[in-house]
PDB file of C-alpha atoms and ligand atoms in Angstrom:
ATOM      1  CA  UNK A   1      -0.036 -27.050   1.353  1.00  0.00           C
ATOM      2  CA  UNK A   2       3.315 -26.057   1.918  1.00  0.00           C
ATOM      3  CA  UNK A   3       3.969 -22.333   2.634  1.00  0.00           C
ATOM      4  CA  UNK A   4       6.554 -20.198   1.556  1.00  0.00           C
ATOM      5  CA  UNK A   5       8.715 -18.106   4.199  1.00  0.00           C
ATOM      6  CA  UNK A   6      11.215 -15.177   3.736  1.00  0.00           C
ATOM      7  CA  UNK A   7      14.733 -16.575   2.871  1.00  0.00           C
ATOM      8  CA  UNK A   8      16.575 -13.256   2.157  1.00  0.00           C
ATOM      9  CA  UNK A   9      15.707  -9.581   2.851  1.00  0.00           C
ATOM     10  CA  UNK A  10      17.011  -6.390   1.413  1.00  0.00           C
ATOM     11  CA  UNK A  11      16.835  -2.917   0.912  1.00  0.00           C
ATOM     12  CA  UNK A  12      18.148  -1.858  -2.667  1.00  0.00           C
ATOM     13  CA  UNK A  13      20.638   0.745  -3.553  1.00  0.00           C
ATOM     14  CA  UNK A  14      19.726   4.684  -4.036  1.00  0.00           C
ATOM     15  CA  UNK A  15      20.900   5.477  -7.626  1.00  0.00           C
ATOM     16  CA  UNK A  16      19.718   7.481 -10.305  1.00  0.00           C
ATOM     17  CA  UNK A  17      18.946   6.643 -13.939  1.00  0.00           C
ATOM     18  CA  UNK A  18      17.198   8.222 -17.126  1.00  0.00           C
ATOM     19  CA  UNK A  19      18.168  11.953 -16.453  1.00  0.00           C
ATOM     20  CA  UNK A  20      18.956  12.262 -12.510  1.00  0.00           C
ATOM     21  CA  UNK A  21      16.023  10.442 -11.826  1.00  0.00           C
ATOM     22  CA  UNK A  22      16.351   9.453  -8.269  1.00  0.00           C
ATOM     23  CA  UNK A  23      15.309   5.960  -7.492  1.00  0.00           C
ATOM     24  CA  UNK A  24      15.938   2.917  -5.231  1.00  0.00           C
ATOM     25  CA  UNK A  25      16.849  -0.470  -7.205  1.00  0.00           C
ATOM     26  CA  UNK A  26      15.793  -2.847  -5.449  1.00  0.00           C
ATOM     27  CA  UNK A  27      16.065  -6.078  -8.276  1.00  0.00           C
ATOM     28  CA  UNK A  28      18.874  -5.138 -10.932  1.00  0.00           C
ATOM     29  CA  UNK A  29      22.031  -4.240  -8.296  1.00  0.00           C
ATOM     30  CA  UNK A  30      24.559  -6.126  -6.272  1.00  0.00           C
ATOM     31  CA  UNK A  31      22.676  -6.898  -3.815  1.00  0.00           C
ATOM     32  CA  UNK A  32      20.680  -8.890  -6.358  1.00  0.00           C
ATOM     33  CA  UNK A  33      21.916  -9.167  -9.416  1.00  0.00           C
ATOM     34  CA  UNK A  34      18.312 -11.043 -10.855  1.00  0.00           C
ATOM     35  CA  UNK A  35      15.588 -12.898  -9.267  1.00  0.00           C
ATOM     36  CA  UNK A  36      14.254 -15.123 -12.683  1.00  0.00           C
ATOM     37  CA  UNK A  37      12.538 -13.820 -14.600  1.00  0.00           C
ATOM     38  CA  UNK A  38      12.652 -10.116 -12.819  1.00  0.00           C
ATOM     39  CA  UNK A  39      15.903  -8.257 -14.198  1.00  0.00           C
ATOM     40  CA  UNK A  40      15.209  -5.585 -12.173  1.00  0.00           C
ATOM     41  CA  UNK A  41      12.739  -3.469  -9.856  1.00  0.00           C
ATOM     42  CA  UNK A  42      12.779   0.110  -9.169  1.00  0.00           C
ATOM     43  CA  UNK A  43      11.193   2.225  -7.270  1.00  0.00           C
ATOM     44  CA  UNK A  44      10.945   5.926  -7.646  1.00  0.00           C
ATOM     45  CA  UNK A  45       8.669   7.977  -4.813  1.00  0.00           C
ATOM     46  CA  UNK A  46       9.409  12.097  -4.223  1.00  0.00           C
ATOM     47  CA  UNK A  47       7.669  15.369  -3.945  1.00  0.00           C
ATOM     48  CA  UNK A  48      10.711  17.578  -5.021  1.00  0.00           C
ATOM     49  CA  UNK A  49      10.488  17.633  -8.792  1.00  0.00           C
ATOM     50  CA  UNK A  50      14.321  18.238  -8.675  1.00  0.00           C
ATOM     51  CA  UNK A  51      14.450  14.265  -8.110  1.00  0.00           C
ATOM     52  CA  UNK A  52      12.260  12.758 -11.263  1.00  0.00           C
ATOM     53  CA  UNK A  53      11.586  16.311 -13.343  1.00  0.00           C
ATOM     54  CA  UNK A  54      14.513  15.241 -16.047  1.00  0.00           C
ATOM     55  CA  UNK A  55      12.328  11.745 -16.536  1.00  0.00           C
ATOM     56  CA  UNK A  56      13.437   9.437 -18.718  1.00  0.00           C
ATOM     57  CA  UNK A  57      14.403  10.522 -22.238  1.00  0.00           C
ATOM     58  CA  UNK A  58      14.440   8.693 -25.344  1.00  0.00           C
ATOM     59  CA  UNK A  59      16.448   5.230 -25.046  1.00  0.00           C
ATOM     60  CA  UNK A  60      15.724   1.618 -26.401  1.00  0.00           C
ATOM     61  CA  UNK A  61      14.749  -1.838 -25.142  1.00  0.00           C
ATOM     62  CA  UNK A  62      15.211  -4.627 -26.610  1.00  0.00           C
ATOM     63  CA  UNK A  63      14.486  -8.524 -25.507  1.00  0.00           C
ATOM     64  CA  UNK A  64      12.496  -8.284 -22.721  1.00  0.00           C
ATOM     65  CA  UNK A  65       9.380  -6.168 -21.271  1.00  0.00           C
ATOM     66  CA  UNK A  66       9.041  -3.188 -19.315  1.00  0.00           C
ATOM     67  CA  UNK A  67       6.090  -3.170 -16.457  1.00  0.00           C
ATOM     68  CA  UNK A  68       5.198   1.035 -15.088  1.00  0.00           C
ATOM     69  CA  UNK A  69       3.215   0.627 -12.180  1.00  0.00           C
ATOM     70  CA  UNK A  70       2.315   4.404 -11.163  1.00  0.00           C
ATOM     71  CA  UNK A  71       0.923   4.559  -7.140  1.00  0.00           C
ATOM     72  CA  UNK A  72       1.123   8.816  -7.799  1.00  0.00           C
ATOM     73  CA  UNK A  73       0.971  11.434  -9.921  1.00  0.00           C
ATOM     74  CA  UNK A  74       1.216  11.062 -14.068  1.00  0.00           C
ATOM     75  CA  UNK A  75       4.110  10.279 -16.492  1.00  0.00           C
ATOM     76  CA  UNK A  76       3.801  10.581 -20.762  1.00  0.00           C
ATOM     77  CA  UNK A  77       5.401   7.863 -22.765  1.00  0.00           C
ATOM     78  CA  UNK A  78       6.516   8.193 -26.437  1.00  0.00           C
ATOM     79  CA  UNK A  79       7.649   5.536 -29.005  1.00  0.00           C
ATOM     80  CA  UNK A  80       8.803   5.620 -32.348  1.00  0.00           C
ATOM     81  CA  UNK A  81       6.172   2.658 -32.979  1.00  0.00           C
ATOM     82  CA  UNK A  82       3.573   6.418 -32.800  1.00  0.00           C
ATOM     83  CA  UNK A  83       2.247   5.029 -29.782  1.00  0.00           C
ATOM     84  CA  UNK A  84       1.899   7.842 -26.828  1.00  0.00           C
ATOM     85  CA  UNK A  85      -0.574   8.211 -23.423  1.00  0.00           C
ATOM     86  CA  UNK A  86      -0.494   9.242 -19.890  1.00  0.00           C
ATOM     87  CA  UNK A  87      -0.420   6.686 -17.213  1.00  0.00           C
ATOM     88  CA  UNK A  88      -2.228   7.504 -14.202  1.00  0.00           C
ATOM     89  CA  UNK A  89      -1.934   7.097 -10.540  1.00  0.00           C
ATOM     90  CA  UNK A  90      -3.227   3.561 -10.487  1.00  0.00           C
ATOM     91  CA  UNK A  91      -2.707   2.609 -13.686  1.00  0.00           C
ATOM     92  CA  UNK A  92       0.027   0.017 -15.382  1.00  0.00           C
ATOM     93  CA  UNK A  93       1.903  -0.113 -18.807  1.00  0.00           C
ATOM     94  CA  UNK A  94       3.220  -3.738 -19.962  1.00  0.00           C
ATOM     95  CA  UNK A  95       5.167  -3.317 -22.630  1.00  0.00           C
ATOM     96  CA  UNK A  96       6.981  -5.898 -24.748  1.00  0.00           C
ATOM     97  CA  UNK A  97      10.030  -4.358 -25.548  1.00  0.00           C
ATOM     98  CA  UNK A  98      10.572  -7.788 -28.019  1.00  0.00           C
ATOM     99  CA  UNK A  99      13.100  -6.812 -31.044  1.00  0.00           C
ATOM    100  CA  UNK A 100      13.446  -3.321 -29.593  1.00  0.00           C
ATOM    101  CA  UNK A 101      11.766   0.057 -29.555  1.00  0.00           C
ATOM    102  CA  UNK A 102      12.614   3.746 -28.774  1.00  0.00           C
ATOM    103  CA  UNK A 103      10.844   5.736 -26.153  1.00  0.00           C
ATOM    104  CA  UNK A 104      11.030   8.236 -23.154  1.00  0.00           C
ATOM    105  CA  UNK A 105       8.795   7.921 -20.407  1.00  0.00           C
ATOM    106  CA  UNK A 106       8.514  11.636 -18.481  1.00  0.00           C
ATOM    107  CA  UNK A 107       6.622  13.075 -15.755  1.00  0.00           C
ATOM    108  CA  UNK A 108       3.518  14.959 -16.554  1.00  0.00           C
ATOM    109  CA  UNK A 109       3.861  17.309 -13.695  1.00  0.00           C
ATOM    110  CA  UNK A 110       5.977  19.832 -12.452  1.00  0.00           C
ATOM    111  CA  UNK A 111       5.541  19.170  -8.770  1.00  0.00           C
ATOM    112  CA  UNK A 112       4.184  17.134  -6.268  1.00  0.00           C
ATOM    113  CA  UNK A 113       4.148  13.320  -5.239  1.00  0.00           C
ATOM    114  CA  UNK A 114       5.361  11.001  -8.058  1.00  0.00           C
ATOM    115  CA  UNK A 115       5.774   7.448  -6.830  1.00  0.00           C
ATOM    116  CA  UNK A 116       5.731   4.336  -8.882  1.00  0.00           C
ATOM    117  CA  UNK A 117       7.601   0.481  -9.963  1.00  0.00           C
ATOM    118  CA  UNK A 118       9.068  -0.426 -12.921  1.00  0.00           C
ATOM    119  CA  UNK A 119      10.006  -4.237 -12.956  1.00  0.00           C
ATOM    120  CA  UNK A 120      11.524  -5.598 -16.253  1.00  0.00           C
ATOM    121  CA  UNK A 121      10.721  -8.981 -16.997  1.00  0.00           C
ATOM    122  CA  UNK A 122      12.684 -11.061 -19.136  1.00  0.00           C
ATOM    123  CA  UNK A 123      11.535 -13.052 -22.444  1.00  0.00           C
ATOM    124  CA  UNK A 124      12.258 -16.081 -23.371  1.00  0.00           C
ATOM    125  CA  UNK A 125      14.420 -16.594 -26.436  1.00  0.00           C
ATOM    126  CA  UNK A 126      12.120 -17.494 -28.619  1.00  0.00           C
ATOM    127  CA  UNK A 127      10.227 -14.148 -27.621  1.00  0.00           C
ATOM    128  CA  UNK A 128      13.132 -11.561 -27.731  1.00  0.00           C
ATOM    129  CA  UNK A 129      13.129 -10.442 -31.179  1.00  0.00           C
ATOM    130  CA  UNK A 130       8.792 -10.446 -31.519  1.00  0.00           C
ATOM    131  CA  UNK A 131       7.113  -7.325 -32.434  1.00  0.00           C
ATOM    132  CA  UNK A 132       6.896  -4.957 -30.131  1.00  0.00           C
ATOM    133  CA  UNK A 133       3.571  -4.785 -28.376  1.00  0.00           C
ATOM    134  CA  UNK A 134       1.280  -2.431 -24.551  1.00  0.00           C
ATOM    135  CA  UNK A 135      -0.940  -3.609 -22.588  1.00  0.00           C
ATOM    136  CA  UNK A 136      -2.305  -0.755 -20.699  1.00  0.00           C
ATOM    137  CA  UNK A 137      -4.859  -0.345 -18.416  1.00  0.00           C
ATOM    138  CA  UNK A 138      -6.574   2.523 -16.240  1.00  0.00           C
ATOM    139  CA  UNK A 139      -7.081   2.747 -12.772  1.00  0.00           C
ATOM    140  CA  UNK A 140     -10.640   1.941 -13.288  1.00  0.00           C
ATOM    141  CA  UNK A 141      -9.324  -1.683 -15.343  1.00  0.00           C
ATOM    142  CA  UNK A 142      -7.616  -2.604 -12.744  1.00  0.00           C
ATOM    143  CA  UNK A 143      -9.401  -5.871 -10.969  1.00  0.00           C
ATOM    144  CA  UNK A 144     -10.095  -4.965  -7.206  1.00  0.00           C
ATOM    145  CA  UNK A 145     -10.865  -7.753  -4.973  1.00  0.00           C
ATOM    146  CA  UNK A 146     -12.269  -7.039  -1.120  1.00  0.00           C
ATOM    147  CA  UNK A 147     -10.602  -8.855   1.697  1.00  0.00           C
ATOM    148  CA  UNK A 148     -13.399  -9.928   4.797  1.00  0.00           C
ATOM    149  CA  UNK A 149     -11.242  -6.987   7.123  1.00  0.00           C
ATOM    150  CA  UNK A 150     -11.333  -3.675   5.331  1.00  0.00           C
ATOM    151  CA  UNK A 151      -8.175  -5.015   2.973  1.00  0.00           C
ATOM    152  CA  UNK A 152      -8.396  -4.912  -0.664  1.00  0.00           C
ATOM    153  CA  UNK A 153      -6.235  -6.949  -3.185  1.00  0.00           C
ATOM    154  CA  UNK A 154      -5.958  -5.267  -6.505  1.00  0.00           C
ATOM    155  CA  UNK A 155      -4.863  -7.753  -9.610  1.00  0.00           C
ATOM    156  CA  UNK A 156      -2.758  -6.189 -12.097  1.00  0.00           C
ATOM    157  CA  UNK A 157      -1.410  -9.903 -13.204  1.00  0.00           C
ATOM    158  CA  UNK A 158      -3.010 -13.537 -12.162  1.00  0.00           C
ATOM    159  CA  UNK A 159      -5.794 -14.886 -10.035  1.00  0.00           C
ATOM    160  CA  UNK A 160      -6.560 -14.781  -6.259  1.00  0.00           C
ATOM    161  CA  UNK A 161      -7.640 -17.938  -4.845  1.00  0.00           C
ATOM    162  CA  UNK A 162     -11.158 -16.281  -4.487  1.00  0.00           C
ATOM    163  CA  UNK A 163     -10.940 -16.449  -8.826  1.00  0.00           C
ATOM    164  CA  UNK A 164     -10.039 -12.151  -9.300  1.00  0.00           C
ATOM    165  CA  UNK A 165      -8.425 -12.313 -12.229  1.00  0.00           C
ATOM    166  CA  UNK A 166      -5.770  -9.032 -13.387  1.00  0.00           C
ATOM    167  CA  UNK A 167      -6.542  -7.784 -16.902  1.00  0.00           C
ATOM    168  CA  UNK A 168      -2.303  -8.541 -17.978  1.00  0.00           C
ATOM    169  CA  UNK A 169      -1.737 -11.330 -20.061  1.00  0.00           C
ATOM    170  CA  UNK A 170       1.628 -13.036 -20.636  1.00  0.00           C
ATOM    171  CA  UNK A 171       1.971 -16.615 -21.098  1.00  0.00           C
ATOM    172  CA  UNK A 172       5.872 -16.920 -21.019  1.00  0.00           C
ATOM    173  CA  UNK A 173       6.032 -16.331 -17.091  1.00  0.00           C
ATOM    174  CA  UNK A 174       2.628 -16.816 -16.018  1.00  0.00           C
ATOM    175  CA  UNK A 175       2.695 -13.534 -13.580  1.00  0.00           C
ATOM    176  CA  UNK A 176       1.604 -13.166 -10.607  1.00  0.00           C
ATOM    177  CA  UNK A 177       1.656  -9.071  -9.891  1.00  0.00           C
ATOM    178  CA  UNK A 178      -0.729  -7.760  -6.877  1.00  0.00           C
ATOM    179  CA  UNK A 179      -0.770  -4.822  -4.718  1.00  0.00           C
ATOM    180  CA  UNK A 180      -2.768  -5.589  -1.441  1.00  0.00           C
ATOM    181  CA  UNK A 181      -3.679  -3.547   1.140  1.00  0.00           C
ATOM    182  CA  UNK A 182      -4.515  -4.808   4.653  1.00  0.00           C
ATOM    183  CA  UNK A 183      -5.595  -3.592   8.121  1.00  0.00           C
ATOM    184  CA  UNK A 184      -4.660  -3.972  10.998  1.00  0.00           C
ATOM    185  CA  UNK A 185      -3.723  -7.523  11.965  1.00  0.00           C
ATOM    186  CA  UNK A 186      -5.610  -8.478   8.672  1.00  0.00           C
ATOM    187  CA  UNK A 187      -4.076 -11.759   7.188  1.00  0.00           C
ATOM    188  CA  UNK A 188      -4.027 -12.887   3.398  1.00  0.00           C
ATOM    189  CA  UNK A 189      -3.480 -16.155   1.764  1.00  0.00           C
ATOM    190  CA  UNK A 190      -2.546 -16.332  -1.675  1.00  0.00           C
ATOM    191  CA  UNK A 191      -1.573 -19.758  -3.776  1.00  0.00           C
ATOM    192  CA  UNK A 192       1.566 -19.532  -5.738  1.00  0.00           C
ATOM    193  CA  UNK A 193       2.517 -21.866  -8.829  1.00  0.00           C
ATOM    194  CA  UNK A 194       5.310 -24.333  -7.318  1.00  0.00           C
ATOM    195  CA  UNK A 195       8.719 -23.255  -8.586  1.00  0.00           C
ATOM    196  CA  UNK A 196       7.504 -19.920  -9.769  1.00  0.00           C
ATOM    197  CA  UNK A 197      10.362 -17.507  -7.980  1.00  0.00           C
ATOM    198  CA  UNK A 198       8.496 -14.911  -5.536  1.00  0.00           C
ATOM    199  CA  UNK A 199       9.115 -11.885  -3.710  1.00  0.00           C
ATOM    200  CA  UNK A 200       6.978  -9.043  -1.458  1.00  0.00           C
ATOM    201  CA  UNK A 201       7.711  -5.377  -1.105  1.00  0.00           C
ATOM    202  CA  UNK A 202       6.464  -3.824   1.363  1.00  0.00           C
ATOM    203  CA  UNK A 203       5.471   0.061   0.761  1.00  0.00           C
ATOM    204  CA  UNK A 204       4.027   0.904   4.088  1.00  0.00           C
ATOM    205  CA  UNK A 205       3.924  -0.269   7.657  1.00  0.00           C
ATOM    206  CA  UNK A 206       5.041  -3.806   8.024  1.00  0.00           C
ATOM    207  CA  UNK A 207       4.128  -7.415   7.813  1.00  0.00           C
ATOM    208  CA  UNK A 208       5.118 -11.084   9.256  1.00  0.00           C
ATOM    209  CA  UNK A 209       5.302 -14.128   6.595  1.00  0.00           C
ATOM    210  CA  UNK A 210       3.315 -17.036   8.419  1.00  0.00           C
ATOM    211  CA  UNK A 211       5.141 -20.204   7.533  1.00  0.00           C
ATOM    212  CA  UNK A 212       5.008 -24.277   8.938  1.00  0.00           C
ATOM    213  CA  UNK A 213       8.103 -24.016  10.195  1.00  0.00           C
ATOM    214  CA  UNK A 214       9.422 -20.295  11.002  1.00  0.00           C
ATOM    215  CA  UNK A 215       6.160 -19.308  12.247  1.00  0.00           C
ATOM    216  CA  UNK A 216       6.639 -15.528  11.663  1.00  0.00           C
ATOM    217  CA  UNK A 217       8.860 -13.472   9.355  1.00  0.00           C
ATOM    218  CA  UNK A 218       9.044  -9.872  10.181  1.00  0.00           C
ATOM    219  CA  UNK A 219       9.446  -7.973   6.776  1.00  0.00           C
ATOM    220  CA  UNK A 220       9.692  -3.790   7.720  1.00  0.00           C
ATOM    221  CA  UNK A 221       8.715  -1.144   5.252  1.00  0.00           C
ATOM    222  CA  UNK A 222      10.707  -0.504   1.854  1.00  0.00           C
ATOM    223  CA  UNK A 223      12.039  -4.147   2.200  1.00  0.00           C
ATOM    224  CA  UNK A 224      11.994  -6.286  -0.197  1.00  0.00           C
ATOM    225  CA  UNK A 225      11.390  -9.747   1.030  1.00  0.00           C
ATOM    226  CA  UNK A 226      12.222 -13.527  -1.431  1.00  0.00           C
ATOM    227  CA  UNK A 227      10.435 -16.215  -0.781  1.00  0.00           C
ATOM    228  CA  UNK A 228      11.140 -19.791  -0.587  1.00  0.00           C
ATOM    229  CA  UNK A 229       9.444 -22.396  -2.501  1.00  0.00           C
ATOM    230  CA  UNK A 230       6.306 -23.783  -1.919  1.00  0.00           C
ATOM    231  CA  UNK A 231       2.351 -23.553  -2.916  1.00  0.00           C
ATOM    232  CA  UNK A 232       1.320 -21.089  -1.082  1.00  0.00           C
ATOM    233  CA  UNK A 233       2.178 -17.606   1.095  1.00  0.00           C
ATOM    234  CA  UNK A 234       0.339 -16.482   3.599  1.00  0.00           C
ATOM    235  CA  UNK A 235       1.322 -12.743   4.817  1.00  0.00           C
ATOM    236  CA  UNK A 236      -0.513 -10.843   8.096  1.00  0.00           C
ATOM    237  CA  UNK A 237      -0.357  -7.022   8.694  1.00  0.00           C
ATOM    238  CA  UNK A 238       1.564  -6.046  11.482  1.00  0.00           C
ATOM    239  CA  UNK A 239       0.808  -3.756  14.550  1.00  0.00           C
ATOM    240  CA  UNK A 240      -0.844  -1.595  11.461  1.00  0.00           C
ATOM    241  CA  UNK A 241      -2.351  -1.160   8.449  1.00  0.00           C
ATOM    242  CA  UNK A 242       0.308  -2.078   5.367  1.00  0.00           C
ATOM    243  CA  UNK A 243       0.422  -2.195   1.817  1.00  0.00           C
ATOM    244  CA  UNK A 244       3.091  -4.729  -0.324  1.00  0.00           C
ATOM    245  CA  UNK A 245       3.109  -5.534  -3.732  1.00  0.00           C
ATOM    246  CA  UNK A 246       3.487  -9.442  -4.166  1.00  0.00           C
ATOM    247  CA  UNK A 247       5.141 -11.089  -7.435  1.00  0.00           C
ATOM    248  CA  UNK A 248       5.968 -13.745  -8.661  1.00  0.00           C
ATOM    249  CA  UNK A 249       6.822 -16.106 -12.366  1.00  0.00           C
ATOM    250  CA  UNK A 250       7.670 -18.952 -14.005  1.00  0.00           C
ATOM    251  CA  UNK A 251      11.470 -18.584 -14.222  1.00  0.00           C
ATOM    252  CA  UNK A 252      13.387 -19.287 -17.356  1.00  0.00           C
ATOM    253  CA  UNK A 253      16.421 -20.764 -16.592  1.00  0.00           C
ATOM    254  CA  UNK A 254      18.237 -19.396 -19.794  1.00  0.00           C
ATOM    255  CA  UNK A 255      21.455 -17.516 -19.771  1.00  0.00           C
ATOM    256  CA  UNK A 256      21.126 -13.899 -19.746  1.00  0.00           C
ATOM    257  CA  UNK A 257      23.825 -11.370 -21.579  1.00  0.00           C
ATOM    258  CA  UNK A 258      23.167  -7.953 -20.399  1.00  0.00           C
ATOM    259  CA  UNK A 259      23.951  -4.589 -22.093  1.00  0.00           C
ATOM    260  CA  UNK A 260      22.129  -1.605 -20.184  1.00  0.00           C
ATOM    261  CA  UNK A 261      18.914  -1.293 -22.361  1.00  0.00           C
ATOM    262  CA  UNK A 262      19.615  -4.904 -23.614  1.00  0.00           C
ATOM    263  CA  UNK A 263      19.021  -8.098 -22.410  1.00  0.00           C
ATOM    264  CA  UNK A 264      19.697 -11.457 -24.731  1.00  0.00           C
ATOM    265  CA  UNK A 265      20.974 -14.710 -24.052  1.00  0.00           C
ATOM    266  CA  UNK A 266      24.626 -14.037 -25.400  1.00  0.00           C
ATOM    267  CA  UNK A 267      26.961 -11.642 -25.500  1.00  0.00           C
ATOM    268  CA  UNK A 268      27.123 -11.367 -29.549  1.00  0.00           C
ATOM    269  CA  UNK A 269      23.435 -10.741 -29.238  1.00  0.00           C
ATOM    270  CA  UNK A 270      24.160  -7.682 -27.274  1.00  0.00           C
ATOM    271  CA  UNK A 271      26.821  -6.059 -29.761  1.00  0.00           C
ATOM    272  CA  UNK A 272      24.046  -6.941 -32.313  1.00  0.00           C
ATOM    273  CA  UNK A 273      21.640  -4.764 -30.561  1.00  0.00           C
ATOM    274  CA  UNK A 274      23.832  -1.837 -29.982  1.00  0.00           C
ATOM    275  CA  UNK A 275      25.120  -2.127 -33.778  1.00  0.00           C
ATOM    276  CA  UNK A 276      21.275  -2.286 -34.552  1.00  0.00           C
ATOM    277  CA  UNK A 277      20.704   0.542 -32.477  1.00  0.00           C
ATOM    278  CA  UNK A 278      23.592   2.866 -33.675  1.00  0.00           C
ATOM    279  CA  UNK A 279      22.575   2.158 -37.398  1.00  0.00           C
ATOM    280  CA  UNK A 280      19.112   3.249 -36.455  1.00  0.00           C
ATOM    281  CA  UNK A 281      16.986  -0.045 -37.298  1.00  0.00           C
ATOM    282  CA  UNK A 282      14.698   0.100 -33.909  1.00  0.00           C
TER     283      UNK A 282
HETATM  284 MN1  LIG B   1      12.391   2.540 -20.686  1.00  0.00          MN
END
């Protein structure tokens, strides 16, 4: 089986979005504009309130889905669909954003550590203007598999090669969305659908990328690290214990026309949404 090694490495931009909501976008920037079918990944981690306490107010999405992955603390999301809960630390929100929907996602604290992802992962056109639709699940629903070292893999999206399966469902892009942990040295080996794009993030300590012909791929914390092709990656901790998220999908070669909140296949699909928006028909 051919493994995959690291064929670009970066670090994102800091930025802020929602209201002064300080965050590094790591998928979604210059550095990289798109990584099919990921629009865009950030990353938000502080314990000053001052930098996520003005969350995310009201706004709309429309043609693809939103993914909150929360590592710490709690935010509260709203829609005008009457659908509202807390996500945990642990837990994940999927929603398909589809022919649009209005919502604010804040923090439900007024201090400490709140760290979490949001990746936004595009539909396919046939998908964009479906209803809109969660898949949630707690901590506790989250599939947890553990590795022979002291690792663990947990399985928010797709199936180890030991058969752990992640509760998300979405047959457009065929996810793959983990979050392993791994000792010291520990190694993990997970198979990867040929042509499905693929990147790792690392959010503590460090790892190498075993491949045929590279051997070893350093990849240091908060970097995010694309993989090449091939049916199968095989990552080992390095000098310490680490933690990366690895995903990957099927990507959908179809143009993309994006408008902040937006993204369609063509431009007059855009204006449509924010004439849609502005006439209040989310
Ligand atoms: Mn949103």
């Amino acid at each position: 089986m051919k493994n995959r090694t690291v064929i670009k490495t970066l670090s994102g931009i800091n930025t802020a979005d929602g209201d002064g909501v300080k965050l590094t976008r790591i998928i979604g920037s210059h550095e990289l504009n798109m990584l099919d079918p990921f629009l865009l990944l950030d990353c938000f981690e502080s314990d000053d309130a001052q930098d996520y306490i003005g969350g995310f107010p009201e706004h709309p999405h429309r043609g693809f889905e939103t993914v909150t992955y929360l590592l710490n603390g709690k935010m509260r999301h709203k829609d005008n669909a009457g659908h509202e809960g807390v996500i945990e630390s642990g837990g994940v929100q999927w929603m398909t954003a589809g022919r649009g929907i209005l919502h604010s996602e804040m923090p439900e604290q007024e201090g400490g550590l709140l760290q979490g992802f949001q990746l936004w992962v595009n539909l396919p056109r046939s998908e964009k203007m479906s209803k809109p639709r969660y898949q949630e699940y707690l901590p506790e629903s989250i599939a947890i598999e553990d590795l022979a070292h002291g690792g663990t893999v947990k399985v928010i999206s797709g199936k180890t090669d030991k058969g752990t399966v992640g509760p998300v469902i979405n047959d457009f892009v065929s996810p793959t969305y983990m979050d392993i942990s791994l000792s010291d040295n520990e190694a993990f080996s997970q198979r990867l659908s040929l042509g499905h794009n693929a990147f790792i993030y690392v959010l503590q300590g460090s790892v190498n990328i075993i491949s045929d012909q590279d051997g070893k791929s350093p990849l240091p914390s908060k970097h995010l690290g694309i993989l090449s092709d091939g049916e199968q990656v095989t990552i080992e901790s390095a000098e310490q214990d680490s933690r990366f998220l690895l995903i990957a999908g099927k990507p959908l070669n179809e143009p993309v026309a994006r408008g902040g909140p937006f993204v369609m296949n063509t431009e007059a699909e855009i204006r449509q949404a924010f004439a849609d928006y502005q006439r209040g028909l989310f």
